[in-house]
GROMACS .gro file of C-alpha atoms in nm:
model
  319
    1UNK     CA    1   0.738  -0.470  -1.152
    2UNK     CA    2   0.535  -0.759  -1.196
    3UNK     CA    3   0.190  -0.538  -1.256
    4UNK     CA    4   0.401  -0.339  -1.544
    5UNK     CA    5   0.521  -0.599  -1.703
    6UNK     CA    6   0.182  -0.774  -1.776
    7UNK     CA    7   0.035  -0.413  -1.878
    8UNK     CA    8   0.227  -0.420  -2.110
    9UNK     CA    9   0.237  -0.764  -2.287
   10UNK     CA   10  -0.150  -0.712  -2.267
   11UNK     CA   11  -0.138  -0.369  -2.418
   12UNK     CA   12   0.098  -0.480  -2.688
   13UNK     CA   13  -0.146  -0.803  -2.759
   14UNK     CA   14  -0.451  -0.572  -2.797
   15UNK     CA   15  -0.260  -0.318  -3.028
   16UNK     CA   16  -0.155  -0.566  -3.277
   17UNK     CA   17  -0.534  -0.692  -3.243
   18UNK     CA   18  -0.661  -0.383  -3.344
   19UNK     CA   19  -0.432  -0.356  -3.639
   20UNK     CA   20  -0.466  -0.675  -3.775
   21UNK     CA   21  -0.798  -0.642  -3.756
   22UNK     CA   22  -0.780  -0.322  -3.951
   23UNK     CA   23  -0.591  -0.423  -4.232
   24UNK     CA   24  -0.909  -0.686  -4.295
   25UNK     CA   25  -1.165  -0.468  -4.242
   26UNK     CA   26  -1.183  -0.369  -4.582
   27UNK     CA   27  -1.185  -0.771  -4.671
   28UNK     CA   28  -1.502  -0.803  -4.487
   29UNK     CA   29  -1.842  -0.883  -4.697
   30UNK     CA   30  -2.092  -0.644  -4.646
   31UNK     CA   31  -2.337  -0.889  -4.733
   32UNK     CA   32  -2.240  -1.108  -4.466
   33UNK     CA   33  -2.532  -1.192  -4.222
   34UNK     CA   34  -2.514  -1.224  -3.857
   35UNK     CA   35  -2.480  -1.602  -3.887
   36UNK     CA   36  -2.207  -1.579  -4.168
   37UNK     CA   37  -2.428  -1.745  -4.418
   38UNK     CA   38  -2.297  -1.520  -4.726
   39UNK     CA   39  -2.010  -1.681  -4.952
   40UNK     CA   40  -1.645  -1.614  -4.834
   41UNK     CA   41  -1.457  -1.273  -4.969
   42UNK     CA   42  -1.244  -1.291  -5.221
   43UNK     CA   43  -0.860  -1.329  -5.064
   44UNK     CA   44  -0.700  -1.068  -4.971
   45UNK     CA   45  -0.307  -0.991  -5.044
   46UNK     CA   46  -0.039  -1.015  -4.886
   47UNK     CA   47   0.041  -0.636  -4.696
   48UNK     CA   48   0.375  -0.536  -4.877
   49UNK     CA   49   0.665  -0.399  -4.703
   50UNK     CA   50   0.496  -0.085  -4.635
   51UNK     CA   51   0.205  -0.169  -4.460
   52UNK     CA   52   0.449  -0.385  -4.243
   53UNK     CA   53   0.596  -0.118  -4.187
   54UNK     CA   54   0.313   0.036  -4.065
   55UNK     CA   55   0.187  -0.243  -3.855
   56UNK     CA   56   0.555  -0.252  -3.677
   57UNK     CA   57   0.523   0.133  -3.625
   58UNK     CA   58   0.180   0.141  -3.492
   59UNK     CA   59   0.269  -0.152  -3.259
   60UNK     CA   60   0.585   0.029  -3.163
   61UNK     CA   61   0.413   0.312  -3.084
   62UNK     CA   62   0.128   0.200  -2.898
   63UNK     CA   63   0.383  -0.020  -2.638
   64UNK     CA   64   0.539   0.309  -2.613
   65UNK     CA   65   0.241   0.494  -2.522
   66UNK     CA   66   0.116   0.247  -2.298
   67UNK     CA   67   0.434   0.188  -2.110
   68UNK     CA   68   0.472   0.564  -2.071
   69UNK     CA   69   0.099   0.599  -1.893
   70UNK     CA   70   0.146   0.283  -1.701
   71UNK     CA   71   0.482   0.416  -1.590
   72UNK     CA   72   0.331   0.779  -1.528
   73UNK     CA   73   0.067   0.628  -1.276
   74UNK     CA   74   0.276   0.336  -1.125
   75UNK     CA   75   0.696   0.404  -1.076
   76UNK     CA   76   0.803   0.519  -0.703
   77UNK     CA   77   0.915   0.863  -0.669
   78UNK     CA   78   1.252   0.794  -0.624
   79UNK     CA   79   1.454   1.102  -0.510
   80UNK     CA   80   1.793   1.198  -0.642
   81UNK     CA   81   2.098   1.025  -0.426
   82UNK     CA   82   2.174   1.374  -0.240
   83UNK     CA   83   1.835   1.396  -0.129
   84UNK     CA   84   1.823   1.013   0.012
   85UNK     CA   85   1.802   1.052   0.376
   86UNK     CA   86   2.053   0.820   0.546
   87UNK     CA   87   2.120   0.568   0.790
   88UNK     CA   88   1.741   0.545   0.871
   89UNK     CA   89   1.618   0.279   1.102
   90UNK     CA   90   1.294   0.177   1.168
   91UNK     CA   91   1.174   0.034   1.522
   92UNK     CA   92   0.814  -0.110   1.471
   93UNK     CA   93   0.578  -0.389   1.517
   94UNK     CA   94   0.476  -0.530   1.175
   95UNK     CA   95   0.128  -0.499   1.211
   96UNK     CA   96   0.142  -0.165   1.326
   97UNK     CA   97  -0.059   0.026   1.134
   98UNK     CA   98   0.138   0.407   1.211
   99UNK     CA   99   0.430   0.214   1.171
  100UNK     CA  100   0.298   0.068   0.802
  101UNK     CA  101   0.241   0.447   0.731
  102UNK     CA  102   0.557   0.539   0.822
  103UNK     CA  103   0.722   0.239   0.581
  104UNK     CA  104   0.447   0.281   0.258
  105UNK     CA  105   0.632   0.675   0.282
  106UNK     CA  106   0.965   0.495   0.311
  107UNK     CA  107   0.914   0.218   0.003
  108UNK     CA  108   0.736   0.482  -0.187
  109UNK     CA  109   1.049   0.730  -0.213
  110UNK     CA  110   1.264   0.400  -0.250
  111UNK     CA  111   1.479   0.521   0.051
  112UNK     CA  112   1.687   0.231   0.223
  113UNK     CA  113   1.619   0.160   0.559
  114UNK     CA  114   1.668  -0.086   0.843
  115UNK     CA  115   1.412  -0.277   1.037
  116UNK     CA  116   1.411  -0.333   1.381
  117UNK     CA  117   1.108  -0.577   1.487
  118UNK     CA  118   1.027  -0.440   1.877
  119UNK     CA  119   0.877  -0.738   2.092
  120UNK     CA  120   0.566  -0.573   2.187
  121UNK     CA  121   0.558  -0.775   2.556
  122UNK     CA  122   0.882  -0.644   2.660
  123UNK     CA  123   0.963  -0.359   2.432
  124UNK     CA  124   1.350  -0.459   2.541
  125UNK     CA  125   1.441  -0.314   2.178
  126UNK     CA  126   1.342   0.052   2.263
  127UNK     CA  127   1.482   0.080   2.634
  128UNK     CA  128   1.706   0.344   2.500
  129UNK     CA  129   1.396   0.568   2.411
  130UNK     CA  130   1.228   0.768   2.681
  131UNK     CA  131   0.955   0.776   2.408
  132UNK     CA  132   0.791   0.406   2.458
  133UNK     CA  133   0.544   0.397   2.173
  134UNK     CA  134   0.606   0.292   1.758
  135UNK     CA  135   0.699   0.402   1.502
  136UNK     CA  136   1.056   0.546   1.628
  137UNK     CA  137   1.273   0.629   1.333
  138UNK     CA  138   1.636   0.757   1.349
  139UNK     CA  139   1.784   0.938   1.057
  140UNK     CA  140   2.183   0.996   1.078
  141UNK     CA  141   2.154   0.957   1.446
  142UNK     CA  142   1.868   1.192   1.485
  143UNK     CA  143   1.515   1.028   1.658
  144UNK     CA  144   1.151   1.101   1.511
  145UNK     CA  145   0.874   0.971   1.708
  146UNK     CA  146   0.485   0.987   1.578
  147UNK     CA  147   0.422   0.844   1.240
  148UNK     CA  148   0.301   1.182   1.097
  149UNK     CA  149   0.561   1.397   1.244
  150UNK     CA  150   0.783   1.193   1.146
  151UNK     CA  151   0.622   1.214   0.725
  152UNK     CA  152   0.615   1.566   0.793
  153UNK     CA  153   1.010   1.607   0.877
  154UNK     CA  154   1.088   1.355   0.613
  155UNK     CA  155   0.923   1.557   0.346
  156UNK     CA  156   1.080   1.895   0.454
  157UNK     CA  157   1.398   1.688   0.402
  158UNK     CA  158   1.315   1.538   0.037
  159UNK     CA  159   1.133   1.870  -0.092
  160UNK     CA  160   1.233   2.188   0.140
  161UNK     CA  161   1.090   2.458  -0.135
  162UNK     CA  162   0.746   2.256  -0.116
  163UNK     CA  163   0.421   2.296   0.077
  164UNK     CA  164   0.401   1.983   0.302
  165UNK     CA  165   0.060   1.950   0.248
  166UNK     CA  166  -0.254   2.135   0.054
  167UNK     CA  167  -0.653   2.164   0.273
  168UNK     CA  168  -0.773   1.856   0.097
  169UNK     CA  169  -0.486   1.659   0.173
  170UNK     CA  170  -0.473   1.723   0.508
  171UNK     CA  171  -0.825   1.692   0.582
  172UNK     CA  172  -0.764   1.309   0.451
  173UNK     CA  173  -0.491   1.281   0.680
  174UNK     CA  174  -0.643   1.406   0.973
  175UNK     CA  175  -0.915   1.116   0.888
  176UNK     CA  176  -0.696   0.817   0.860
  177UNK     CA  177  -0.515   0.927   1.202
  178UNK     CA  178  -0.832   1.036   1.353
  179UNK     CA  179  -1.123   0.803   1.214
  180UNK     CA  180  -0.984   0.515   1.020
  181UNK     CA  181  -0.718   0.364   1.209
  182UNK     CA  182  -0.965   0.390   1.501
  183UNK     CA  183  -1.181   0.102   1.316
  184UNK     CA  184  -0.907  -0.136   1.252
  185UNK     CA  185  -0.831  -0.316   1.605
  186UNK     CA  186  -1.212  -0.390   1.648
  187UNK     CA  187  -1.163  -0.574   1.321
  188UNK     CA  188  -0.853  -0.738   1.352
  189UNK     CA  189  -0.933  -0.876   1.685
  190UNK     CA  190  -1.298  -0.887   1.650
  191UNK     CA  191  -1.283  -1.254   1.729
  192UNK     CA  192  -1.018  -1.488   1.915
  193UNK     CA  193  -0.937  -1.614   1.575
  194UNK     CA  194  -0.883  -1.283   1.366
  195UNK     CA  195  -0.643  -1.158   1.688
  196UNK     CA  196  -0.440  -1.498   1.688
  197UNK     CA  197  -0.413  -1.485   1.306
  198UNK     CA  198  -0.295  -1.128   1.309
  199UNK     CA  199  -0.017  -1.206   1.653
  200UNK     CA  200   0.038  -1.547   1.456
  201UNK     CA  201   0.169  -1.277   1.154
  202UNK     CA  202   0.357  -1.056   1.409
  203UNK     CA  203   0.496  -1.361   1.561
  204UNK     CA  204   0.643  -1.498   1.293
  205UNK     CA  205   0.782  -1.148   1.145
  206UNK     CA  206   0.953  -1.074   1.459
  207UNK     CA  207   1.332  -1.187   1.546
  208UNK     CA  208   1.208  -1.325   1.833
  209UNK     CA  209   1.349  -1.677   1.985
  210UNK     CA  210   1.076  -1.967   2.026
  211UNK     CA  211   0.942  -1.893   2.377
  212UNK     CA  212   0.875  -1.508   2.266
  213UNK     CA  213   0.716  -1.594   1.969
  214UNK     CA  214   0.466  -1.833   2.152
  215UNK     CA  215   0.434  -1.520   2.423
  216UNK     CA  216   0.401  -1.269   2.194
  217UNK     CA  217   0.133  -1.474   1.971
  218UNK     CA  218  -0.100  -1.608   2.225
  219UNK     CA  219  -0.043  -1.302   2.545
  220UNK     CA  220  -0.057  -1.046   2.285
  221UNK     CA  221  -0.345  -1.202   2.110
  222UNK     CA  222  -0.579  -1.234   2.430
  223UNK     CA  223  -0.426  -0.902   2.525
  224UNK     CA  224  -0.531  -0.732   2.230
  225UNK     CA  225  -0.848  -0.919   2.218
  226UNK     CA  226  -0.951  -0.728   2.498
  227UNK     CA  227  -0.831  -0.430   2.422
  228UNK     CA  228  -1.002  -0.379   2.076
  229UNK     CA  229  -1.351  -0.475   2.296
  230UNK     CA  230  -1.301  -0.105   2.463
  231UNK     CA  231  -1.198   0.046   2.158
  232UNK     CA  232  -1.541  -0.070   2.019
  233UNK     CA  233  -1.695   0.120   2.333
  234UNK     CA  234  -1.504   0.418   2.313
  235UNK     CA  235  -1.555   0.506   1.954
  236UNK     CA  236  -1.945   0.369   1.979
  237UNK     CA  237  -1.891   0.076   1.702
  238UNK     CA  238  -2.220  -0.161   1.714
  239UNK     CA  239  -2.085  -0.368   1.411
  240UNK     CA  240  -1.737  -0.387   1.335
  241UNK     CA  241  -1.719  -0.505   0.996
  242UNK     CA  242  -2.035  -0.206   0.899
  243UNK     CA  243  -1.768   0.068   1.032
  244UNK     CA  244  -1.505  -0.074   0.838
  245UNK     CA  245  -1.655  -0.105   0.521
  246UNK     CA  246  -1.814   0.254   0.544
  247UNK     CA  247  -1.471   0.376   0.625
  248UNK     CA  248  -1.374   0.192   0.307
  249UNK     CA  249  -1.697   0.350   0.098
  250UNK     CA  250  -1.596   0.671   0.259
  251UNK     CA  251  -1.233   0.699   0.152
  252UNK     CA  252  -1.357   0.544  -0.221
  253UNK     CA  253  -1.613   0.869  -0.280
  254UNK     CA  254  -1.369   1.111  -0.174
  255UNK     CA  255  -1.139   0.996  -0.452
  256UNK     CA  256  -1.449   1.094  -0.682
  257UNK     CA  257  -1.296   0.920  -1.005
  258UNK     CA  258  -0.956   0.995  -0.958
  259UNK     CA  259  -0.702   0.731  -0.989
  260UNK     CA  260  -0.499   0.855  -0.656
  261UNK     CA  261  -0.614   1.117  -0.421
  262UNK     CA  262  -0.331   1.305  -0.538
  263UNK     CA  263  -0.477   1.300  -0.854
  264UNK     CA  264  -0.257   1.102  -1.134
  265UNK     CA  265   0.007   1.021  -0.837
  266UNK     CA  266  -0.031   0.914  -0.459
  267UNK     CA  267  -0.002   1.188  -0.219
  268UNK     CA  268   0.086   1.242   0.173
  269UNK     CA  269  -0.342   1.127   0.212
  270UNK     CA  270  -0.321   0.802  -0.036
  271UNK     CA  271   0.013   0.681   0.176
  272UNK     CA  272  -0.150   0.721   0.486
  273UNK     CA  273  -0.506   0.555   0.397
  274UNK     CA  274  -0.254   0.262   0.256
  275UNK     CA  275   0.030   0.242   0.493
  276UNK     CA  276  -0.296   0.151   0.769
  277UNK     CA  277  -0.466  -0.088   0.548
  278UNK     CA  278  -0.159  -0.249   0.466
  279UNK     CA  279  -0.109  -0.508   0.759
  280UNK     CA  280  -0.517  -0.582   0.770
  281UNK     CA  281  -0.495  -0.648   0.352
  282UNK     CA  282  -0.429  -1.009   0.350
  283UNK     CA  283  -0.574  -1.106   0.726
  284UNK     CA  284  -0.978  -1.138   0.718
  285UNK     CA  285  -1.107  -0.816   0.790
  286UNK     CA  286  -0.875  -0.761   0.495
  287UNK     CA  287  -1.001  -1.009   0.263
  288UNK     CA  288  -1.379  -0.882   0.391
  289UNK     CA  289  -1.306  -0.513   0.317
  290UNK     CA  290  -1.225  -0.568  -0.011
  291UNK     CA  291  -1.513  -0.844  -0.116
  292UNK     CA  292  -1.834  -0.602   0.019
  293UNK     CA  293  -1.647  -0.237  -0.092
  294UNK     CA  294  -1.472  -0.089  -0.378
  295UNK     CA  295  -1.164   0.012  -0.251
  296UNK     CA  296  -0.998  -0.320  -0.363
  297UNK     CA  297  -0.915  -0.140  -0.705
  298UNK     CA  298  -0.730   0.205  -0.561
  299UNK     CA  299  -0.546  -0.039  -0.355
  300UNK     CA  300  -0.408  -0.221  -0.579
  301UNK     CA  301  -0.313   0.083  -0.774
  302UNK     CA  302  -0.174   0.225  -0.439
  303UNK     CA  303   0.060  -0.170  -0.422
  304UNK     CA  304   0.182  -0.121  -0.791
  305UNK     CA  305   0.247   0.267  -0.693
  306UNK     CA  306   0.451   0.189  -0.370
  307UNK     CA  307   0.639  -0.128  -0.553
  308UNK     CA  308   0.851  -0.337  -0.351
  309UNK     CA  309   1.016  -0.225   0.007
  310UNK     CA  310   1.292  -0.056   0.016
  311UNK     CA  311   1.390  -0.211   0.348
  312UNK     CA  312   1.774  -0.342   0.342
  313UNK     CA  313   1.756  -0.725   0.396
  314UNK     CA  314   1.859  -0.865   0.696
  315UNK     CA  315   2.223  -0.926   0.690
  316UNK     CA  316   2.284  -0.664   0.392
  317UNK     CA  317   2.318  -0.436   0.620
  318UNK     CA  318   2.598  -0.170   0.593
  319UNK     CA  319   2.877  -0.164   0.842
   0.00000   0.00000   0.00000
């Protein structure tokens, strides 16, 4: 991981810094003013093999240390191969934030899984389904439907002796399905712009053929355009961009100086908050959200958490 990595070259840097500089403390003139008029100290020798010693153990040991509590904070919670579920395939739309829960749960327990990008014009992917929304996920054959049913089933499955969830955590997940996610479309397609740079994203995520993608950009765009006007009515938003960034203000207080909302690790509540803010990170709203609040800093602890998808490449698939 990219983040670990340069924690630790930087951690390493500053511990040999601080021992270094220790060794030459004692070198140091007390005399010496604040503009380093005083004469030079005297030189000072050479450490001998022990203190080397010492500087190589203190280095050692402070990389060690580091790379432990980085590691601690950041590595996946990958489950043991008896507990991977399998043959899971995901039917989505890649802006879809339920469906971005559903996948932060997936990359986050490193479990392998298949992508299937559903046109959201003609939905021709899903005509199997009775159930017509996304996420859908199958698991060994078996379909889940709702993005936190669907959590909820695979967590029974990865930990059966655990409580899904504790009060605090679920109160937090209640609020991402029931307040955040409700702020998001008014931002995404607040203006004509925002909505064709999000379908422009979908668009060009999807395996769609030219004419669809030009559909499913500029259709679902205006579409969608429209739609997240009523949404703003419905839920009483005056300003869209003030409800988002309170959302974001609100989710940063209840972490009250905690790294994760789980504490030293994500939980079931820091998944879901990210999984939704995922697709808007990197569009506008996105890069607004993050400028004017200070939830820019859990995220990125929540990206270097989650770690790279665990989605099968297309074409790796297994026969």
């Amino acid at each position: 991981m990219r983040s670990l990595r340069a924690a630790r070259t930087l951690l390493a840097s500053r511990s040999f810094l601080l021992s270094s500089r220790a060794l030459h403390a004692a070198a140091a003139s007390p005399a010496a003013g604040r503009w380093g008029n005083a004469p030079p100290p005297p030189p000072t020798p050479c450490p001998g093999p022990s203190s080397r010693a010492g500087i190589a153990g203190a280095v050692s040991f402070s990389l060690t240390f580091a790379t432990v509590a980085v590691a601690e904070v950041q590595a996946k919670e990958r489950l043991p191969t008896d507990l991977l579920p399998r043959n899971v395939v995901l039917y989505q739309y890649q802006a879809c934030p339920f469906c971005n829960k559903v996948r932060a749960f997936l990359d986050y327990h490193d479990i392998p899984y298949k992508v299937v990008e559903v046109n959201p014009l003609s939905k021709k992917e899903i005509k199997w389904s009775e159930y017509k929304k996304v996420p859908i996920l199958t698991v060994d054959g078996e379909h889940l439907v709702d993005s936190t049913d669907i959590i909820n089933i695979l967590q029974h499955k990865i930990s059966p002796d655990d409580e899904v969830t504790n009060e605090e955590e679920t109160k937090w997940r209640k609020w991402v399905d029931e307040h955040l996610v409700h702020v998001l479309s008014p931002n995404i397609y607040r203006t004509t712009s925002e909505a064709l740079e999000s379908f422009d994203y979908i668009a060009k995520n999807g395996n769609f053929s030219y004419t669809e993608r030009f559909a499913v950009k500029y259709a679902g765009a205006a579409a969608m355009y429209f739609v997240a006007k009523k949404l703003k009515k419905k839920y009483n938003i005056t300003d869209e961009r003030a409800s988002l960034y309170d959302a974001a203000n609100t989710w940063t207080e209840a972490l009250n100086g905690r790294n994760f909302l789980g504490g030293s690790k994500p939980n079931l509540a820091d998944l879901a908050a990210f999984g939704v803010l995922r697709p808007i990170r990197y569009l506008q709203s996105g890069k607004d959200m993050v400028e004017h609040t200070q939830i820019g800093e859990w995220y990125q602890r929540m990206e270097d958490a989650v770690g790279e998808p665990s989605r099968i490449p297309e074409g790796q698939y297994p026969e």
